[in-house]
């Protein structure tokens, strides 16, 4: 017998009884019904001997199906080397960032070499709109089967009939199951739909790619609520006004979460960015105060990025600290160390920091460049031309080496940066001008 539970659309609170007002968040008329199968009677463990049997670990089949490689290098790398059969991948991002474009291009690439088919379920756009996009992208799309449908109950039959090698659903908020109450996009539907799709991926042993919109408040019915359900969560990010798009793994059961993929959105759709650093550094012909170049490590790949800082007198009261692309706690730490250990007086000043290209930095190797950018802006003095700073900053003002030092230095040198500043150790021999610095003060002396 199926059980019924009630889930609040606003906060995701889950109860056995219906309430007019959610007991957790106080929202009115937000409880939607979801049906939950009775795990006890349907469980193979209950169906008697033979239905389910534990296997000695040594006898478990360790061979897995080869991954499905899309041929879009940046996409495959972020996935950890292609799509895994039976897995569910969520591509989350703001509306308009390019999720549908990425999926359609991936669908095309998947079908092109192998002759296999991709089933593209669209609840958001009509089949005609998908066709128009494909035309715009110059994709023939013979092997892409489009299903424009919002009620997806019978999807398993469609899949069985057409045997695609991959299923895409655009988007999880635009489709629903008729057995579940609530409109598409409500938390009850989003959860039920995700469970259904993940179940299909497993039983049919196919990779599923599902798009999900990030809602403004990061609402419960958005991708956040699904992150723990799916196998892989990729965030697709970028400023609408700019061409650069970043595909980042937030969770990946089958690969590293440090990898990012870079694309440029243009008239012909998404193009892989082959040499990311060129795209990220922009014009550096004129030295400017407040700019420093970091050699960050993104997964296994070194990535040179420009960090920008602006230190300005506070307009009123205590200074504001605004950071785009760098974790607030890291910025606070670096600013505190600058003040206390390197004599840079920030006082009540407003401090703004950002990363070029709308990138997010998540590892500490960029600390030193951040500190130098802030120091440079404070003194209104540009840093030495063609210099890259690498290192993590500790509370006592020391600069520590980070992983992949050699690779970072090599990449900087490859791109024409002559001076490398930081606790270089044996990597010092790789740079034409190595400026060894083991404290923040030494680094500032070398760079300013
Ligand atoms: P889309 O893939 O529809 O975004 P999402 O599915 O994430 O909502 O892409 C939206 C934007 O991309 C749209 O504003 C137009 C732009 N775009 C291009 O610039 N070039 C192209 O070739 C395509 C297909 C879209
Ligand atoms: Mg879309």
CSV table of N, CA and C and ligand atoms in Angstrom, one decimal, residues 99-100 124-125 133 170 213, ligand 2:
chain,number,residue,atom,x,y,z
A,99,UNK,N,21.8,26.4,-20.4
A,99,UNK,CA,21.6,25.0,-20.1
A,99,UNK,C,21.1,24.2,-21.2
A,100,UNK,N,20.0,24.7,-21.8
A,100,UNK,CA,19.4,24.0,-23.0
A,100,UNK,C,20.3,23.9,-24.1
A,124,UNK,N,9.6,22.6,-21.2
A,124,UNK,CA,9.6,24.1,-21.2
A,124,UNK,C,9.4,24.7,-22.5
A,125,UNK,N,10.0,24.2,-23.5
A,125,UNK,CA,9.9,24.7,-24.8
A,125,UNK,C,9.2,23.7,-25.7
A,133,UNK,N,16.4,26.2,-32.3
A,133,UNK,CA,17.7,26.3,-31.7
A,133,UNK,C,18.7,25.4,-32.4
A,170,UNK,N,14.4,18.6,-19.8
A,170,UNK,CA,14.6,20.0,-19.7
A,170,UNK,C,13.3,20.7,-19.4
A,213,UNK,N,16.5,24.9,-12.9
A,213,UNK,CA,16.8,26.4,-12.7
A,213,UNK,C,17.1,26.7,-11.3
B,2,LIG,MG1,16.3,26.2,-21.2
